[in-house]
Each structure stands twice: as structure tokens, then as C-alpha cells.
Amino acid sequence: MAAAAAAAAGSGTPREEEGPAGEAAALQPQAPTSVPGARLSRLPLARVKALVKADPDVTLAGQEAIFILARAAELFVETIAKDAYCCAQQGKRKTLQRRDLDNAIEAVDEFAFLEESYSVVQAGVQWCDLSSL
């Protein structure tokens, strides 16, 4: 059992641990081992930090807070992209278009906070240029 647990611990797969009464505990996922070149965040943390510092209300932001914000942004983009892709599939397309994002914003309650921004963009206000950050 110890050899199997040791093998599973290094592979990132769930493993069983024995409890105090000798029974196997529930499967617990283990963190995958670090792979050379693997990144914890897909967004550049320096860019996220620059965006946070651009807010005049923020005076200090720790590295952990920057990482959490970057991860939250990744999950948000992933979620809205999946919902927009579903809208594209309903139109029998594989390519996302602006109207797919618009439809996802209107259809999903979790994106209701974007409707105000969406209406401002619809009125002709252009997106701000973030390339200087």
C-alpha cells in the first residue's frame, strides 16, 4: 500500500490514505508535480499588476492578490467564452463573433453586471487602449 501511495503521490493522481481504524479514506486529489515550463497563470502577472496599480483606489497589492486576480480573470474569460461558443454553435458556426458575446451576456444571469458596460459600448463609446499598461 505504501509503494502504491508513493507512486500515486508523484503522478498527480488521487490516492488512498488509511485512516486511524485502518480503512481507506476517501480519494483525495493531489497537486500535480511541477513540470518544467508549466505556468500557474496563463495571464502575465506583470500586466495584471499594472492594471491593478492603474486603479487610484489601490495603494498596495501583494503578489498573492495579483495571482488570485489573474486566476479569477482566466476563469471569467473561460466561462464567458464557453457560453459565447454555445451561442455560436446554435447559429451553426465555430467562430465566435461579437454578437455571440452579446447574446451570452443577455442570456446568462451571472453576466448581468456587464449589461451596463455593454449598453455603453453599443452607444458608440470605443474600448480603452490598454496596450500602454
Backbone as JSON Lines, residues from 0, in Angstrom:
{"i":0,"aa":"M","n":[0.84,-1.2,0.0],"ca":[0.0,0.0,0.0],"c":[0.87,1.24,0.0]}
{"i":1,"aa":"A","n":[1.96,1.24,0.75],"ca":[2.83,2.42,0.84],"c":[3.5,2.69,-0.5]}
{"i":2,"aa":"A","n":[3.87,1.63,-1.21],"ca":[4.51,1.82,-2.51],"c":[3.53,2.42,-3.5]}
{"i":3,"aa":"A","n":[2.28,1.96,-3.46],"ca":[1.26,2.5,-4.37],"c":[0.96,3.95,-4.05]}
{"i":4,"aa":"A","n":[0.92,4.27,-2.76],"ca":[0.67,5.65,-2.36],"c":[1.82,6.55,-2.77]}
{"i":5,"aa":"A","n":[3.05,6.05,-2.65],"ca":[4.2,6.84,-3.06],"c":[4.21,7.05,-4.57]}
{"i":6,"aa":"A","n":[3.83,6.02,-5.31],"ca":[3.78,6.16,-6.77],"c":[2.7,7.13,-7.18]}
{"i":7,"aa":"A","n":[1.55,7.06,-6.52],"ca":[0.45,7.95,-6.87],"c":[0.74,9.38,-6.46]}
{"i":8,"aa":"A","n":[1.5,9.58,-5.4],"ca":[1.78,10.93,-4.92],"c":[2.58,11.72,-5.94]}
{"i":9,"aa":"G","n":[3.45,11.09,-6.66],"ca":[4.27,11.81,-7.62],"c":[3.61,11.99,-8.97]}
{"i":10,"aa":"S","n":[2.5,11.27,-9.2],"ca":[1.89,11.31,-10.53],"c":[0.75,12.3,-10.64]}
{"i":11,"aa":"G","n":[0.29,12.88,-9.51],"ca":[-0.79,13.84,-9.57],"c":[-2.15,13.17,-9.61]}
{"i":12,"aa":"T","n":[-2.19,11.84,-9.38],"ca":[-3.46,11.14,-9.38],"c":[-3.97,11.01,-7.96]}
{"i":13,"aa":"P","n":[-5.27,10.8,-7.79],"ca":[-5.8,10.63,-6.44],"c":[-5.19,9.4,-5.8]}
{"i":14,"aa":"R","n":[-5.07,9.42,-4.49],"ca":[-4.53,8.27,-3.79],"c":[-5.35,8.03,-2.55]}
{"i":15,"aa":"E","n":[-5.27,6.8,-2.06],"ca":[-5.98,6.45,-0.86],"c":[-5.04,6.54,0.32]}
{"i":16,"aa":"E","n":[-5.54,7.01,1.44],"ca":[-4.77,7.04,2.67],"c":[-5.55,6.26,3.7]}
{"i":17,"aa":"E","n":[-4.83,5.56,4.55],"ca":[-5.51,4.79,5.56],"c":[-5.8,5.67,6.76]}
{"i":18,"aa":"G","n":[-7.02,5.53,7.27],"ca":[-7.44,6.27,8.44],"c":[-6.94,5.59,9.7]}
{"i":19,"aa":"P","n":[-7.3,6.13,10.89],"ca":[-6.83,5.57,12.14],"c":[-7.33,4.15,12.38]}
{"i":20,"aa":"A","n":[-8.48,3.78,11.83],"ca":[-9.02,2.44,12.03],"c":[-8.53,1.47,10.96]}
{"i":21,"aa":"G","n":[-7.68,1.89,10.08],"ca":[-7.11,1.03,9.06],"c":[-7.88,1.05,7.75]}
{"i":22,"aa":"E","n":[-9.07,1.68,7.73],"ca":[-9.83,1.72,6.48],"c":[-9.27,2.8,5.56]}
{"i":23,"aa":"A","n":[-9.5,2.64,4.28],"ca":[-9.0,3.6,3.3],"c":[-9.88,4.85,3.35]}
{"i":24,"aa":"A","n":[-9.26,5.99,3.41],"ca":[-10.0,7.25,3.41],"c":[-10.47,7.54,1.99]}
{"i":25,"aa":"A","n":[-11.33,8.54,1.85],"ca":[-11.83,8.92,0.52],"c":[-10.66,9.35,-0.35]}
{"i":26,"aa":"L","n":[-10.85,9.17,-1.64],"ca":[-9.81,9.58,-2.58],"c":[-9.61,11.08,-2.5]}
{"i":27,"aa":"Q","n":[-8.37,11.49,-2.37],"ca":[-8.05,12.9,-2.28],"c":[-7.14,13.26,-3.44]}
{"i":28,"aa":"P","n":[-7.54,14.25,-4.23],"ca":[-6.68,14.64,-5.35],"c":[-5.39,15.27,-4.84]}
{"i":29,"aa":"Q","n":[-4.34,14.96,-5.49],"ca":[-3.04,15.51,-5.13],"c":[-2.63,16.53,-6.18]}
{"i":30,"aa":"A","n":[-1.92,17.54,-5.74],"ca":[-1.44,18.57,-6.68],"c":[-0.44,17.93,-7.63]}
{"i":31,"aa":"P","n":[-0.54,18.24,-8.91],"ca":[0.42,17.68,-9.86],"c":[1.81,18.22,-9.58]}
{"i":32,"aa":"T","n":[2.78,17.38,-9.86],"ca":[4.15,17.8,-9.66],"c":[4.49,18.89,-10.65]}
{"i":33,"aa":"S","n":[5.44,19.71,-10.29],"ca":[5.8,20.82,-11.18],"c":[6.5,20.3,-12.42]}
{"i":34,"aa":"V","n":[6.02,20.72,-13.54],"ca":[6.59,20.35,-14.82],"c":[7.42,21.53,-15.28]}
{"i":35,"aa":"P","n":[8.64,21.29,-15.73],"ca":[9.43,22.42,-16.2],"c":[8.71,23.17,-17.31]}
{"i":36,"aa":"G","n":[8.63,24.48,-17.17],"ca":[8.0,25.31,-18.18],"c":[6.51,25.49,-17.96]}
{"i":37,"aa":"A","n":[5.93,24.77,-17.0],"ca":[4.49,24.92,-16.73],"c":[4.27,26.2,-15.94]}
{"i":38,"aa":"R","n":[3.19,26.92,-16.27],"ca":[2.87,28.17,-15.59],"c":[1.61,27.99,-14.78]}
{"i":39,"aa":"L","n":[1.56,28.64,-13.63],"ca":[0.36,28.58,-12.81],"c":[-0.71,29.5,-13.35]}
{"i":40,"aa":"S","n":[-0.3,30.55,-14.02],"ca":[-1.25,31.52,-14.56],"c":[-0.97,31.7,-16.04]}
{"i":41,"aa":"R","n":[-2.03,31.77,-16.82],"ca":[-1.86,31.99,-18.27],"c":[-1.75,33.47,-18.6]}
{"i":42,"aa":"L","n":[-2.21,34.33,-17.69],"ca":[-2.08,35.77,-17.92],"c":[-0.76,36.25,-17.33]}
{"i":43,"aa":"P","n":[-0.12,37.21,-17.98],"ca":[1.14,37.72,-17.43],"c":[0.87,38.51,-16.15]}
{"i":44,"aa":"L","n":[1.48,38.08,-15.06],"ca":[1.23,38.7,-13.76],"c":[1.69,40.15,-13.73]}
{"i":45,"aa":"A","n":[2.72,40.49,-14.48],"ca":[3.18,41.89,-14.52],"c":[2.1,42.78,-15.14]}
{"i":46,"aa":"R","n":[1.41,42.29,-16.15],"ca":[0.34,43.07,-16.78],"c":[-0.85,43.22,-15.83]}
{"i":47,"aa":"V","n":[-1.18,42.14,-15.11],"ca":[-2.27,42.21,-14.13],"c":[-1.92,43.21,-13.04]}
{"i":48,"aa":"K","n":[-0.68,43.17,-12.59],"ca":[-0.23,44.1,-11.55],"c":[-0.32,45.55,-12.05]}
{"i":49,"aa":"A","n":[0.04,45.78,-13.3],"ca":[-0.05,47.13,-13.87],"c":[-1.5,47.6,-13.93]}
{"i":50,"aa":"L","n":[-2.41,46.69,-14.26],"ca":[-3.83,47.05,-14.28],"c":[-4.34,47.38,-12.88]}
{"i":51,"aa":"V","n":[-3.91,46.62,-11.91],"ca":[-4.32,46.88,-10.52],"c":[-3.77,48.21,-10.05]}
{"i":52,"aa":"K","n":[-2.51,48.48,-10.36],"ca":[-1.9,49.75,-9.94],"c":[-2.52,50.95,-10.66]}
{"i":53,"aa":"A","n":[-3.15,50.73,-11.8],"ca":[-3.79,51.83,-12.52],"c":[-5.03,52.33,-11.78]}
{"i":54,"aa":"D","n":[-5.56,51.54,-10.86],"ca":[-6.72,51.95,-10.07],"c":[-6.26,52.88,-8.96]}
{"i":55,"aa":"P","n":[-6.76,54.12,-8.91],"ca":[-6.31,55.06,-7.9],"c":[-6.71,54.66,-6.48]}
{"i":56,"aa":"D","n":[-7.71,53.79,-6.34],"ca":[-8.14,53.35,-5.01],"c":[-7.23,52.3,-4.4]}
{"i":57,"aa":"V","n":[-6.39,51.68,-5.2],"ca":[-5.5,50.62,-4.72],"c":[-4.14,51.21,-4.39]}
{"i":58,"aa":"T","n":[-3.73,51.02,-3.14],"ca":[-2.41,51.52,-2.74],"c":[-1.37,50.4,-2.73]}
{"i":59,"aa":"L","n":[-1.73,49.25,-2.22],"ca":[-0.83,48.11,-2.18],"c":[-1.55,46.87,-2.68]}
{"i":60,"aa":"A","n":[-0.83,46.02,-3.36],"ca":[-1.38,44.74,-3.8],"c":[-0.28,43.7,-3.73]}
{"i":61,"aa":"G","n":[-0.48,42.71,-2.88],"ca":[0.51,41.65,-2.72],"c":[0.54,40.72,-3.91]}
{"i":62,"aa":"Q","n":[1.61,39.97,-4.0],"ca":[1.79,39.05,-5.13],"c":[0.7,37.98,-5.14]}
{"i":63,"aa":"E","n":[0.28,37.54,-3.94],"ca":[-0.78,36.54,-3.9],"c":[-2.1,37.11,-4.41]}
{"i":64,"aa":"A","n":[-2.38,38.36,-4.07],"ca":[-3.61,39.0,-4.55],"c":[-3.58,39.15,-6.07]}
{"i":65,"aa":"I","n":[-2.44,39.5,-6.6],"ca":[-2.28,39.62,-8.05],"c":[-2.53,38.27,-8.72]}
{"i":66,"aa":"F","n":[-1.98,37.2,-8.13],"ca":[-2.17,35.87,-8.69],"c":[-3.65,35.48,-8.66]}
{"i":67,"aa":"I","n":[-4.34,35.74,-7.55],"ca":[-5.75,35.39,-7.43],"c":[-6.58,36.18,-8.45]}
{"i":68,"aa":"L","n":[-6.27,37.46,-8.62],"ca":[-6.98,38.26,-9.62],"c":[-6.75,37.72,-11.03]}
{"i":69,"aa":"A","n":[-5.51,37.33,-11.32],"ca":[-5.2,36.77,-12.64],"c":[-5.96,35.47,-12.86]}
{"i":70,"aa":"R","n":[-6.01,34.63,-11.85],"ca":[-6.71,33.35,-11.97],"c":[-8.21,33.58,-12.13]}
{"i":71,"aa":"A","n":[-8.76,34.52,-11.36],"ca":[-10.19,34.84,-11.48],"c":[-10.51,35.36,-12.88]}
{"i":72,"aa":"A","n":[-9.63,36.18,-13.43],"ca":[-9.84,36.71,-14.79],"c":[-9.8,35.57,-15.81]}
{"i":73,"aa":"E","n":[-8.89,34.63,-15.63],"ca":[-8.83,33.48,-16.53],"c":[-10.13,32.68,-16.5]}
{"i":74,"aa":"L","n":[-10.63,32.42,-15.3],"ca":[-11.86,31.65,-15.16],"c":[-13.05,32.41,-15.75]}
{"i":75,"aa":"F","n":[-13.07,33.72,-15.56],"ca":[-14.15,34.53,-16.14],"c":[-14.12,34.47,-17.66]}
{"i":76,"aa":"V","n":[-12.96,34.66,-18.23],"ca":[-12.84,34.64,-19.7],"c":[-13.2,33.26,-20.23]}
{"i":77,"aa":"E","n":[-12.77,32.21,-19.53],"ca":[-13.1,30.86,-19.96],"c":[-14.61,30.63,-19.93]}
{"i":78,"aa":"T","n":[-15.26,31.09,-18.88],"ca":[-16.7,30.89,-18.73],"c":[-17.48,31.65,-19.8]}
{"i":79,"aa":"I","n":[-17.17,32.92,-19.99],"ca":[-17.92,33.7,-20.98],"c":[-17.62,33.21,-22.39]}
{"i":80,"aa":"A","n":[-16.4,32.74,-22.63],"ca":[-16.07,32.22,-23.95],"c":[-16.85,30.93,-24.24]}
{"i":81,"aa":"K","n":[-16.98,30.07,-23.24],"ca":[-17.75,28.83,-23.44],"c":[-19.22,29.15,-23.72]}
{"i":82,"aa":"D","n":[-19.77,30.09,-22.96],"ca":[-21.16,30.46,-23.18],"c":[-21.35,31.11,-24.55]}
{"i":83,"aa":"A","n":[-20.41,31.94,-24.95],"ca":[-20.49,32.58,-26.27],"c":[-20.33,31.53,-27.37]}
{"i":84,"aa":"Y","n":[-19.5,30.53,-27.13],"ca":[-19.33,29.47,-28.12],"c":[-20.61,28.67,-28.29]}
{"i":85,"aa":"C","n":[-21.33,28.47,-27.2],"ca":[-22.64,27.79,-27.29],"c":[-23.59,28.59,-28.18]}
{"i":86,"aa":"C","n":[-23.53,29.92,-28.03],"ca":[-24.37,30.78,-28.89],"c":[-23.95,30.66,-30.35]}
{"i":87,"aa":"A","n":[-22.65,30.55,-30.59],"ca":[-22.16,30.39,-31.97],"c":[-22.6,29.05,-32.53]}
{"i":88,"aa":"Q","n":[-22.57,28.0,-31.71],"ca":[-22.99,26.68,-32.18],"c":[-24.48,26.66,-32.51]}
{"i":89,"aa":"Q","n":[-25.27,27.42,-31.79],"ca":[-26.7,27.5,-32.11],"c":[-26.92,28.1,-33.49]}
{"i":90,"aa":"G","n":[-25.99,28.99,-33.88],"ca":[-26.03,29.57,-35.23],"c":[-25.27,28.74,-36.24]}
{"i":91,"aa":"K","n":[-24.89,27.51,-35.83],"ca":[-24.16,26.57,-36.7],"c":[-22.84,27.16,-37.18]}
{"i":92,"aa":"R","n":[-22.17,27.85,-36.27],"ca":[-20.84,28.42,-36.57],"c":[-19.84,27.93,-35.53]}
{"i":93,"aa":"K","n":[-18.56,27.95,-35.9],"ca":[-17.49,27.6,-34.97],"c":[-16.69,28.82,-34.55]}
{"i":94,"aa":"T","n":[-16.85,29.89,-35.27],"ca":[-16.09,31.11,-34.99],"c":[-16.93,32.05,-34.14]}
{"i":95,"aa":"L","n":[-16.34,32.53,-33.05],"ca":[-17.05,33.48,-32.19],"c":[-17.11,34.84,-32.86]}
{"i":96,"aa":"Q","n":[-18.25,35.46,-32.73],"ca":[-18.44,36.82,-33.21],"c":[-18.91,37.68,-32.06]}
{"i":97,"aa":"R","n":[-18.86,38.97,-32.25],"ca":[-19.28,39.91,-31.22],"c":[-20.71,39.64,-30.76]}
{"i":98,"aa":"R","n":[-21.56,39.31,-31.69],"ca":[-22.96,39.08,-31.32],"c":[-23.11,37.85,-30.42]}
{"i":99,"aa":"D","n":[-22.18,36.89,-30.51],"ca":[-22.23,35.72,-29.62],"c":[-21.95,36.14,-28.18]}
{"i":100,"aa":"L","n":[-20.97,37.03,-28.01],"ca":[-20.71,37.56,-26.67],"c":[-21.89,38.36,-26.17]}
{"i":101,"aa":"D","n":[-22.48,39.15,-27.04],"ca":[-23.66,39.93,-26.66],"c":[-24.81,39.03,-26.23]}
{"i":102,"aa":"N","n":[-25.03,37.95,-26.98],"ca":[-26.1,37.01,-26.64],"c":[-25.82,36.3,-25.32]}
{"i":103,"aa":"A","n":[-24.55,35.95,-25.08],"ca":[-24.19,35.29,-23.82],"c":[-24.42,36.23,-22.64]}
{"i":104,"aa":"I","n":[-24.07,37.49,-22.81],"ca":[-24.27,38.48,-21.74],"c":[-25.75,38.63,-21.42]}
{"i":105,"aa":"E","n":[-26.56,38.65,-22.46],"ca":[-28.0,38.81,-22.25],"c":[-28.66,37.55,-21.7]}
{"i":106,"aa":"A","n":[-28.13,36.37,-22.06],"ca":[-28.78,35.11,-21.69],"c":[-28.42,34.61,-20.3]}
{"i":107,"aa":"V","n":[-27.23,34.9,-19.83],"ca":[-26.75,34.33,-18.56],"c":[-26.85,35.37,-17.46]}
{"i":108,"aa":"D","n":[-27.53,34.99,-16.38],"ca":[-27.75,35.93,-15.27],"c":[-26.44,36.37,-14.61]}
{"i":109,"aa":"E","n":[-25.45,35.49,-14.57],"ca":[-24.17,35.84,-13.93],"c":[-23.46,36.99,-14.64]}
{"i":110,"aa":"F","n":[-23.82,37.25,-15.89],"ca":[-23.18,38.32,-16.65],"c":[-24.02,39.59,-16.66]}
{"i":111,"aa":"A","n":[-25.01,39.67,-15.79],"ca":[-25.9,40.84,-15.76],"c":[-25.12,42.12,-15.46]}
{"i":112,"aa":"F","n":[-24.04,42.01,-14.69],"ca":[-23.25,43.2,-14.38],"c":[-22.58,43.79,-15.61]}
{"i":113,"aa":"L","n":[-22.48,43.03,-16.67],"ca":[-21.86,43.53,-17.91],"c":[-22.84,44.27,-18.8]}
{"i":114,"aa":"E","n":[-24.13,44.16,-18.51],"ca":[-25.12,44.77,-19.4],"c":[-24.98,46.28,-19.46]}
{"i":115,"aa":"E","n":[-24.6,46.92,-18.35],"ca":[-24.39,48.37,-18.38],"c":[-23.21,48.72,-19.27]}
{"i":116,"aa":"S","n":[-22.13,48.0,-19.14],"ca":[-20.96,48.24,-19.99],"c":[-21.29,47.95,-21.44]}
{"i":117,"aa":"Y","n":[-22.09,46.91,-21.63],"ca":[-22.5,46.52,-22.97],"c":[-23.3,47.64,-23.64]}
{"i":118,"aa":"S","n":[-24.21,48.27,-22.88],"ca":[-25.02,49.34,-23.46],"c":[-24.18,50.56,-23.78]}
{"i":119,"aa":"V","n":[-23.13,50.84,-22.99],"ca":[-22.24,51.96,-23.27],"c":[-21.47,51.71,-24.56]}
{"i":120,"aa":"V","n":[-21.0,50.48,-24.75],"ca":[-20.27,50.14,-25.97],"c":[-21.22,50.18,-27.16]}
{"i":121,"aa":"Q","n":[-22.45,49.74,-26.98],"ca":[-23.43,49.79,-28.05],"c":[-23.7,51.23,-28.49]}
{"i":122,"aa":"A","n":[-23.61,52.18,-27.54],"ca":[-23.89,53.58,-27.84],"c":[-22.77,54.24,-28.63]}
{"i":123,"aa":"G","n":[-21.68,53.55,-28.86],"ca":[-20.62,54.09,-29.7],"c":[-19.34,54.45,-28.97]}
{"i":124,"aa":"V","n":[-19.27,54.23,-27.67],"ca":[-18.04,54.51,-26.94],"c":[-17.05,53.4,-27.27]}
{"i":125,"aa":"Q","n":[-15.85,53.75,-27.64],"ca":[-14.85,52.78,-28.03],"c":[-14.17,52.2,-26.8]}
{"i":126,"aa":"W","n":[-13.63,50.99,-26.97],"ca":[-12.87,50.35,-25.89],"c":[-11.63,51.18,-25.61]}
{"i":127,"aa":"C","n":[-11.21,51.19,-24.35],"ca":[-10.0,51.95,-24.0],"c":[-8.78,51.14,-24.42]}
{"i":128,"aa":"D","n":[-7.71,51.84,-24.7],"ca":[-6.47,51.2,-25.15],"c":[-5.65,50.82,-23.93]}
{"i":129,"aa":"L","n":[-5.49,49.53,-23.68],"ca":[-4.74,49.05,-22.53],"c":[-3.31,48.65,-22.91]}
{"i":130,"aa":"S","n":[-2.92,48.88,-24.15],"ca":[-1.61,48.45,-24.58],"c":[-0.48,49.23,-23.91]}
{"i":131,"aa":"S","n":[-0.8,50.4,-23.36],"ca":[0.26,51.19,-22.72],"c":[0.56,50.71,-21.31]}
{"i":132,"aa":"L","n":[-0.28,49.82,-20.78],"ca":[-0.07,49.33,-19.41],"c":[0.97,48.28,-19.34]}
